Amino acid sequence: MGTQKGGSKTDSQGKKPHKNKLTSKKYSLYVDGKKKNKTCPRCGPGNFLANHKNRVYCGKCHYTEFVKK
């Protein structure tokens, strides 16, 4: 038939070990009692807007505000 195709080339590597992050760093949304990010005006105070290069964005309702320079 021929050589088999597909599959892993080296079985010796396997999975890489998982790197744990500190929970306190992962969920740090407040600094000195003030919020780091803005909340979404559509969704309410539970959802924060993600900061991107030129905009802020809500992942739940897709609300976007573009930042003027």
Tab-separated table of C-alpha atoms in Angstrom:
chain	number	residue	atom	x	y	z
A	1	MET	CA	0.000	0.000	0.000
A	2	GLY	CA	2.462	2.654	1.093
A	3	THR	CA	3.171	4.750	4.131
A	4	GLN	CA	0.388	5.815	6.452
A	5	LYS	CA	-0.665	9.447	6.430
A	6	GLY	CA	-1.697	11.588	9.368
A	7	GLY	CA	-1.179	11.176	13.059
A	8	SER	CA	1.544	12.635	15.197
A	9	LYS	CA	5.109	12.382	13.973
A	10	THR	CA	6.613	11.941	17.424
A	11	ASP	CA	4.715	10.229	20.192
A	12	SER	CA	7.362	11.059	22.780
A	13	GLN	CA	6.381	14.730	23.296
A	14	GLY	CA	2.790	14.367	24.482
A	15	LYS	CA	0.903	17.196	26.170
A	16	LYS	CA	2.636	20.172	27.725
A	17	PRO	CA	2.103	20.835	31.452
A	18	HIS	CA	-0.623	23.338	32.348
A	19	LYS	CA	0.559	26.722	33.642
A	20	ASN	CA	-1.632	27.963	36.483
A	21	LYS	CA	-2.333	31.673	36.880
A	22	LEU	CA	-3.042	33.300	40.204
A	23	THR	CA	-6.781	33.687	40.734
A	24	SER	CA	-6.260	37.102	42.271
A	25	LYS	CA	-4.592	38.333	39.058
A	26	LYS	CA	-7.240	36.779	36.819
A	27	TYR	CA	-10.227	38.476	38.436
A	28	SER	CA	-8.751	41.820	39.463
A	29	LEU	CA	-11.429	44.183	38.137
A	30	TYR	CA	-11.170	46.853	40.808
A	31	VAL	CA	-8.298	49.091	41.927
A	32	ASP	CA	-8.744	51.165	45.109
A	33	GLY	CA	-12.521	50.642	44.989
A	34	LYS	CA	-12.806	51.964	41.427
A	35	LYS	CA	-13.486	49.877	38.320
A	36	LYS	CA	-10.692	49.314	35.801
A	37	ASN	CA	-12.970	48.994	32.743
A	38	LYS	CA	-16.233	50.656	31.760
A	39	THR	CA	-19.461	48.676	32.069
A	40	CYS	CA	-21.724	48.026	29.100
A	41	PRO	CA	-24.585	50.548	28.833
A	42	ARG	CA	-26.856	47.952	27.184
A	43	CYS	CA	-26.150	44.889	29.353
A	44	GLY	CA	-25.858	46.667	32.686
A	45	PRO	CA	-23.343	46.785	35.513
A	46	GLY	CA	-22.441	43.066	35.408
A	47	ASN	CA	-20.612	43.146	32.073
A	48	PHE	CA	-17.395	45.006	31.388
A	49	LEU	CA	-16.197	46.406	28.064
A	50	ALA	CA	-12.951	44.988	26.678
A	51	ASN	CA	-10.219	47.512	25.890
A	52	HIS	CA	-8.772	47.193	22.392
A	53	LYS	CA	-6.381	49.403	20.440
A	54	ASN	CA	-8.940	51.875	19.058
A	55	ARG	CA	-12.231	50.797	20.657
A	56	VAL	CA	-14.009	49.335	23.684
A	57	TYR	CA	-16.190	46.279	23.026
A	58	CYS	CA	-18.848	44.194	24.790
A	59	GLY	CA	-18.531	40.486	23.992
A	60	LYS	CA	-22.102	39.709	25.015
A	61	CYS	CA	-24.181	42.195	22.997
A	62	HIS	CA	-21.428	43.381	20.566
A	63	TYR	CA	-21.718	47.018	21.649
A	64	THR	CA	-18.696	49.016	20.380
A	65	GLU	CA	-17.404	52.490	21.192
A	66	PHE	CA	-14.602	53.859	19.038
A	67	VAL	CA	-11.992	55.987	20.820
A	68	LYS	CA	-11.109	59.289	19.182
A	69	LYS	CA	-7.453	60.292	19.187
